[in-house]
Amino acid sequence: MMKPTLEKVKVGIVGCGYIGRTHAMAFSYTPKSEIVAVADKDEQRAKELASRYKAKPYTDYKTMIEKEDLDAVSIGLPSPLHAEASVYALRHGLHVFCEKPMAHTLEECDMMIEEARKRSLNLMIGQSHRYWQLDREAKWIIDNGFIGEIISLSNITMTGIPERWGDDILMGTAVHFIDTIRWWAGSDVETVYGKAGSYVSKWIDNASAILTFKNGAFASIEIYNTPGNRGQGFMRSHVFGTEGMLETDHYTELYLQKKGEQKVLLHSMGSGGFEGPNRVKTFSLETKEFIDSIIEGRDPAVPGEEGRKNIEIILAWVESSKTGKPVKLPLK
Ligand SMILES: NC(=O)c1ccc[n+]([C@@H]2O[C@H](COP(=O)([O-])OP(=O)(O)OC[C@H]3O[C@@H](n4cnc5c(N)ncnc54)[C@H](O)[C@@H]3O)[C@@H](O)[C@H]2O)c1
């Protein structure tokens, strides 16, 4: 059953925590979208967000989906609930913008993709680093040949354990850099050789992996937590090519160094706080892509199949750590 062509997309926000509030802010800057209702099991949170955007509050997202005349929902619930809520909305004929990580198992990812595809509904995954300014600049520089053919990529991150989201450090945070590195490499991953363990908590909290790509490139991703580090820590990525290299901290600096030339530095203003201009721009570019893809009747830039690839790599990483051997994709 095809959804009729829309001129304006009526959106319901599922989850009114940190990222739900971000989604609402982003939709408020997105043309051709309207926030109609919001839902959170915490009544106070739902009421506060609803009053800010003149929407209707609900404490049960299923009731919101059944009662309101919505076209789409954005899902900012803890990650273990992503699949259940996405499938519920898709079965009620709604387009879905679901936060990362898409889900925790490939079976859940496949169910989400199948429910969307068979109903010709859009399912977009919130891999937000595809919309941060410097990550987009890096993609542009790579795709326009400034550093030649990619040889290798790397990311090293130190961060808190994202237990509030129901995630370990791989599902909660490394998922961003797996996605970014895949996107920059412009190729699919062939093998994953990793180590991952619980050293300072009950979650996977320190991990490292080497990935090889079908186009011959390779990458290393390292993600760490140490006791006492509850905050953002740091993150840094490199891309080495046959003609030069890129280096970025993702939020404030991007260096391009070409053979025999001075380093060129691009500055960005960082996130600038919750409603800082760069953060607003990042997330409203993402919600605009979701809304435009619905209105134009095309796939979004990051459909379910792309979100699934990141989950497959994480599962292969954990399997490799258990067996001590590289794991070839696809996972069986
Ligand atoms: N793209 C990004 O940069 C980014 C940043 C932060 C978080 N996230 C993702 O967003 C998701 C949520 O993270 P967060 O930081 O907003 O968490 P949060 O704890 O701030 O918010 C989650 C909200 O979900 C509500 N909730 C929980 N169970 C519910 C249910 N059954 N029904 C209705 N409401 C329910 C909670 O009351 C809470 O308000 C996670 O998957 C996380 O990975 C993405």
Coordinates of C-alpha atoms and ligand atoms in Angstrom, one line a residue:
M1 CA 0.0 0.0 0.0
M2 CA 1.6 3.3 -1.1
K3 CA 1.2 6.3 1.1
P4 CA -0.4 9.3 -0.8
T5 CA 1.9 12.2 -1.8
L6 CA 2.4 14.6 1.1
E7 CA 2.9 18.3 1.1
K8 CA 3.5 18.5 4.8
V9 CA 4.6 15.6 7.1
K10 CA 2.9 15.4 10.5
V11 CA 5.4 14.0 13.0
G12 CA 5.1 12.4 16.4
I13 CA 8.2 12.4 18.7
V14 CA 8.7 9.1 20.6
G15 CA 11.0 9.6 23.6
C16 CA 11.4 13.2 25.0
G17 CA 14.9 12.7 26.5
Y18 CA 18.1 14.3 25.3
I19 CA 17.8 13.1 21.7
G20 CA 14.0 13.4 21.5
R21 CA 14.3 17.1 22.5
T22 CA 17.0 17.3 19.8
H23 CA 14.7 15.8 17.2
A24 CA 11.9 18.2 18.1
M25 CA 14.2 21.2 17.9
A26 CA 15.5 19.9 14.5
F27 CA 12.0 19.4 13.1
S28 CA 11.0 22.9 14.2
Y29 CA 13.7 24.1 11.8
T30 CA 12.6 21.7 9.0
P31 CA 10.3 23.0 6.3
K32 CA 7.3 20.9 5.4
S33 CA 7.2 19.2 8.8
E34 CA 4.9 19.8 11.8
I35 CA 5.3 18.3 15.3
V36 CA 1.8 17.1 16.1
A37 CA 2.3 15.0 19.3
V38 CA 5.1 13.8 21.6
A39 CA 5.3 10.7 23.9
D40 CA 7.4 9.8 26.9
K41 CA 6.6 7.5 29.8
D42 CA 7.8 10.3 32.0
E43 CA 4.6 12.5 31.9
Q44 CA 6.5 15.7 33.0
R45 CA 9.0 15.4 30.1
A46 CA 6.2 14.8 27.6
K47 CA 4.2 17.8 28.8
E48 CA 7.2 20.1 28.8
L49 CA 8.2 19.2 25.2
A50 CA 4.6 19.3 24.0
S51 CA 4.0 22.8 25.5
R52 CA 7.2 24.1 23.8
Y53 CA 6.1 23.0 20.3
K54 CA 2.3 23.3 20.8
A55 CA 1.9 19.6 20.4
K56 CA -0.2 17.0 22.3
P57 CA 1.5 15.0 25.1
Y58 CA 1.1 11.3 25.6
T59 CA 2.7 8.9 28.1
D60 CA 2.2 5.9 25.8
Y61 CA 3.6 6.1 22.3
K62 CA 1.3 3.3 21.1
T63 CA -1.8 5.4 22.1
M64 CA -0.3 8.4 20.4
I65 CA 0.2 6.4 17.1
E66 CA -3.3 5.0 17.3
K67 CA -5.1 8.3 18.2
E68 CA -3.2 10.9 16.2
D69 CA -3.3 11.4 12.4
L70 CA 0.5 11.1 11.9
D71 CA 2.5 10.5 8.8
A72 CA 5.8 9.8 10.6
V73 CA 7.5 9.3 13.9
S74 CA 11.0 9.9 15.2
I75 CA 12.3 7.4 17.8
G76 CA 14.6 8.5 20.5
L77 CA 14.0 5.7 23.0
P78 CA 16.7 3.7 24.8
S79 CA 18.2 1.4 22.1
P80 CA 16.7 -2.0 23.2
L81 CA 13.3 -0.5 22.4
H82 CA 14.2 0.8 18.8
A83 CA 13.1 -2.3 17.0
E84 CA 9.8 -2.8 18.8
A85 CA 8.8 0.9 18.5
S86 CA 9.8 1.1 14.8
V87 CA 7.9 -2.0 13.8
Y88 CA 4.8 -0.8 15.7
A89 CA 4.9 2.5 13.9
L90 CA 5.6 0.9 10.5
R91 CA 2.7 -1.5 11.0
H92 CA 0.5 1.5 11.6
G93 CA 1.6 3.0 8.2
L94 CA 4.0 5.6 9.5
H95 CA 7.5 6.5 8.1
V96 CA 10.2 6.1 10.8
F97 CA 13.3 8.0 11.7
C98 CA 15.0 5.8 14.3
E99 CA 18.1 6.7 16.3
K100 CA 21.3 4.8 16.2
P101 CA 22.1 2.0 17.0
M102 CA 19.4 0.7 14.7
A103 CA 18.9 -2.4 17.0
H104 CA 20.9 -4.9 18.9
T105 CA 20.4 -8.0 16.6
L106 CA 20.4 -8.6 12.9
E107 CA 17.0 -10.3 13.2
E108 CA 15.5 -7.1 14.6
C109 CA 17.2 -5.0 11.8
D110 CA 15.8 -7.4 9.2
M111 CA 12.3 -7.1 10.7
M112 CA 12.4 -3.3 10.6
I113 CA 13.7 -3.3 7.0
E114 CA 11.1 -5.8 5.8
E115 CA 8.2 -4.0 7.5
A116 CA 9.3 -0.7 5.8
R117 CA 10.0 -2.1 2.4
K118 CA 6.8 -4.2 2.1
R119 CA 4.8 -1.0 2.9
S120 CA 6.9 1.4 0.8
L121 CA 7.5 3.4 3.9
N122 CA 10.8 5.2 4.7
L123 CA 13.0 3.9 7.5
M124 CA 16.0 6.2 8.2
I125 CA 18.6 5.6 10.9
G126 CA 20.0 8.5 12.8
Q127 CA 23.7 8.2 12.0
S128 CA 24.2 11.8 12.8
H129 CA 27.9 12.1 12.0
R130 CA 26.9 12.1 8.3
Y131 CA 25.5 15.6 9.0
W132 CA 28.3 17.2 11.1
Q133 CA 29.9 19.9 9.1
L134 CA 33.5 18.7 9.2
D135 CA 32.5 15.1 8.6
R136 CA 30.7 16.3 5.4
E137 CA 33.7 18.4 4.4
A138 CA 35.9 15.4 4.8
K139 CA 33.6 13.3 2.6
W140 CA 33.6 16.0 -0.1
I141 CA 37.4 16.3 0.0
I142 CA 37.7 12.5 -0.4
D143 CA 35.1 12.1 -3.1
N144 CA 36.7 14.9 -5.1
G145 CA 40.0 13.2 -5.2
F146 CA 42.1 15.6 -3.0
I147 CA 43.9 12.8 -1.2
G148 CA 43.9 10.3 -4.0
E149 CA 42.9 6.7 -3.5
I150 CA 42.2 5.8 0.1
I151 CA 44.8 3.6 1.7
S152 CA 43.6 3.5 5.3
L153 CA 41.4 5.2 7.9
S154 CA 41.5 5.3 11.6
N155 CA 39.5 6.5 14.6
I156 CA 40.4 6.6 18.3
T157 CA 37.8 7.7 20.8
M158 CA 37.7 7.9 24.6
T159 CA 34.2 8.2 26.0
G160 CA 31.8 7.4 28.8
I161 CA 29.9 4.1 28.9
P162 CA 26.4 4.8 27.4
E163 CA 24.5 2.6 29.8
R164 CA 21.6 5.1 30.0
W165 CA 20.8 4.2 26.4
G166 CA 21.0 0.5 27.2
D167 CA 24.2 0.2 25.1
D168 CA 27.8 -0.9 25.5
I169 CA 30.6 1.3 24.1
L170 CA 30.4 -0.4 20.7
M171 CA 26.6 -0.1 20.2
G172 CA 26.4 3.3 21.8
T173 CA 29.4 5.2 20.5
A174 CA 31.7 3.1 18.2
V175 CA 28.6 2.8 15.9
H176 CA 29.1 6.4 14.9
F177 CA 32.7 5.9 13.8
I178 CA 32.1 2.6 12.1
D179 CA 29.4 4.4 10.1
T180 CA 31.6 7.4 9.3
I181 CA 34.6 5.4 8.3
R182 CA 32.4 3.1 6.0
W183 CA 30.9 6.2 4.5
W184 CA 34.3 7.9 3.9
A185 CA 35.8 4.7 2.5
G186 CA 32.9 4.4 0.1
S187 CA 33.1 0.6 0.3
D188 CA 31.7 -2.3 2.3
V189 CA 33.6 -4.1 5.0
E190 CA 34.9 -7.5 4.1
T191 CA 36.6 -8.7 7.4
V192 CA 36.6 -7.7 11.0
Y193 CA 39.4 -8.6 13.5
G194 CA 38.7 -7.3 16.9
K195 CA 39.1 -7.4 20.7
A196 CA 36.4 -6.2 23.0
G197 CA 36.0 -6.7 26.7
S198 CA 34.5 -5.5 30.0
Y199 CA 37.5 -4.1 32.0
V200 CA 36.0 -1.4 34.2
S201 CA 32.2 -2.1 34.1
K202 CA 29.7 -4.9 33.3
W203 CA 29.5 -3.5 29.8
I204 CA 31.9 -3.9 26.8
D205 CA 33.9 -0.8 27.7
N206 CA 37.3 -1.1 25.8
A207 CA 37.6 -2.4 22.3
S208 CA 39.8 -2.2 19.2
A209 CA 39.4 -3.6 15.7
I210 CA 40.9 -3.8 12.2
L211 CA 38.5 -3.7 9.3
T212 CA 39.3 -4.5 5.6
F213 CA 37.2 -3.1 2.8
K214 CA 36.2 -4.6 -0.5
N215 CA 38.0 -1.8 -2.3
G216 CA 41.3 -2.7 -0.7
A217 CA 41.4 0.0 2.0
F218 CA 41.8 -0.9 5.7
A219 CA 40.8 0.8 8.9
S220 CA 41.4 0.7 12.7
I221 CA 38.9 1.7 15.2
E222 CA 39.8 2.0 18.9
I223 CA 37.3 3.0 21.6
Y224 CA 38.3 3.3 25.3
N225 CA 36.9 4.1 28.7
T226 CA 39.0 4.5 31.8
P227 CA 37.6 4.8 35.4
G228 CA 36.8 8.4 36.2
N229 CA 36.0 9.3 32.6
R230 CA 32.3 9.9 32.5
G231 CA 32.3 12.6 29.9
Q232 CA 33.0 12.9 26.2
G233 CA 36.7 12.4 26.4
F234 CA 38.1 12.8 22.9
M235 CA 37.7 11.5 19.3
R236 CA 40.1 11.8 16.4
S237 CA 40.1 10.3 12.9
H238 CA 42.6 10.1 10.0
V239 CA 42.2 9.2 6.4
F240 CA 45.4 8.4 4.5
G241 CA 45.4 8.5 0.7
T242 CA 47.9 8.1 -2.1
E243 CA 48.0 12.0 -2.5
G244 CA 47.6 13.3 1.0
M245 CA 45.8 12.9 4.3
L246 CA 43.0 14.2 6.5
E247 CA 42.9 14.6 10.2
T248 CA 39.9 15.7 12.3
D249 CA 38.5 15.8 15.8
H250 CA 35.0 15.8 14.1
Y251 CA 33.8 19.0 15.8
T252 CA 36.3 21.8 15.6
E253 CA 39.2 21.1 13.3
L254 CA 39.9 19.4 10.0
Y255 CA 43.4 19.3 8.5
L256 CA 44.1 18.5 4.9
Q257 CA 47.8 17.8 4.1
K258 CA 48.7 17.3 0.4
K259 CA 52.0 15.9 -0.8
G260 CA 54.7 18.7 -0.4
E261 CA 52.2 21.3 0.7
Q262 CA 51.5 23.2 4.0
K263 CA 48.7 21.8 6.2
V264 CA 45.4 23.5 5.5
L265 CA 43.1 23.8 8.5
L266 CA 39.3 24.2 8.4
H267 CA 37.7 25.4 11.6
S268 CA 34.2 24.6 12.7
M269 CA 32.5 26.2 15.7
G270 CA 31.9 22.9 17.5
S271 CA 28.5 22.0 18.7
G272 CA 28.2 25.3 20.6
G273 CA 25.9 23.8 23.2
F274 CA 22.5 22.0 22.9
E275 CA 20.9 24.7 20.7
G276 CA 24.2 26.1 19.3
P277 CA 24.1 26.9 15.6
N278 CA 26.2 24.0 14.5
R279 CA 24.2 21.4 16.4
V280 CA 20.9 22.9 15.1
K281 CA 22.3 22.8 11.6
T282 CA 23.5 19.2 11.9
F283 CA 20.3 17.7 13.2
S284 CA 18.0 19.8 11.0
L285 CA 19.9 18.7 7.9
E286 CA 19.3 15.2 9.1
T287 CA 15.5 15.7 9.7
K288 CA 15.3 17.6 6.4
E289 CA 16.7 14.6 4.6
F290 CA 14.1 12.4 6.3
I291 CA 11.2 14.8 5.4
D292 CA 12.4 15.5 1.8
S293 CA 12.8 11.7 1.1
I294 CA 9.2 11.2 2.2
I295 CA 7.9 14.1 0.1
E296 CA 10.0 13.2 -2.9
G297 CA 9.0 9.5 -2.7
R298 CA 12.7 8.2 -2.6
D299 CA 14.9 6.3 -0.2
P300 CA 16.5 8.4 2.6
A301 CA 20.3 8.9 2.6
V302 CA 20.7 6.4 5.5
P303 CA 18.1 3.7 5.0
G304 CA 17.7 0.7 7.3
E305 CA 20.1 -1.4 5.2
E306 CA 22.9 1.1 6.0
G307 CA 22.1 1.1 9.8
R308 CA 22.2 -2.8 9.6
K309 CA 25.7 -2.8 8.2
N310 CA 27.0 -1.1 11.3
I311 CA 25.3 -3.6 13.6
E312 CA 26.7 -6.5 11.6
I313 CA 30.2 -5.1 12.0
I314 CA 29.7 -4.8 15.8
L315 CA 28.5 -8.3 16.1
A316 CA 31.4 -9.6 14.0
W317 CA 33.8 -7.5 16.2
V318 CA 32.5 -9.3 19.3
E319 CA 32.5 -12.7 17.7
S320 CA 36.1 -12.1 16.5
S321 CA 37.1 -11.2 20.1
K322 CA 35.6 -14.4 21.4
T323 CA 37.3 -16.7 18.8
G324 CA 40.5 -14.7 18.3
K325 CA 40.1 -15.0 14.6
P326 CA 39.1 -12.5 11.8
V327 CA 35.4 -12.7 10.9
K328 CA 34.4 -12.5 7.2
L329 CA 31.2 -10.7 6.3
P330 CA 28.3 -11.3 5.7
L331 CA 27.6 -13.0 9.1
K332 CA 25.9 -16.3 8.8
Ligands
LIG1 N1 22.6 10.7 17.2 C1 23.2 11.1 18.3 O1 24.2 11.9 18.3 C2 22.7 10.6 19.6 C3 22.9 11.3 20.8 C4 22.4 10.9 22.0 C5 21.6 9.8 22.0 N2 21.3 9.1 20.9 C6 20.5 7.8 20.9 O2 19.2 8.2 21.3 C7 18.6 7.2 22.1 C8 18.1 7.8 23.4 O3 19.2 8.5 24.0 P1 18.9 9.8 25.0 O4 20.2 10.4 25.3 O5 17.8 10.6 24.4 O6 18.3 9.0 26.2 P2 17.4 9.7 27.4 O7 17.5 8.8 28.6 O8 17.8 11.1 27.6 O9 15.9 9.7 26.8 C9 15.2 8.5 26.6 C10 13.7 8.8 26.9 O10 13.0 7.6 26.6 C11 11.9 7.6 27.6 N3 11.4 6.2 27.6 C12 12.0 5.1 28.0 N4 11.2 4.0 27.8 C13 10.1 4.4 27.3 C14 8.9 3.8 26.8 N5 8.7 2.5 26.9 N6 7.9 4.6 26.3 C15 8.0 6.0 26.2 N7 9.2 6.6 26.6 C16 10.2 5.9 27.1 C17 12.6 8.0 28.9 O11 11.7 8.4 29.9 C18 13.5 9.1 28.4 O12 12.9 10.4 28.5 C19 19.7 6.1 22.3 O13 19.4 5.1 21.4 C20 21.0 6.8 21.9 O14 21.9 5.9 21.3 C21 21.9 9.5 19.7

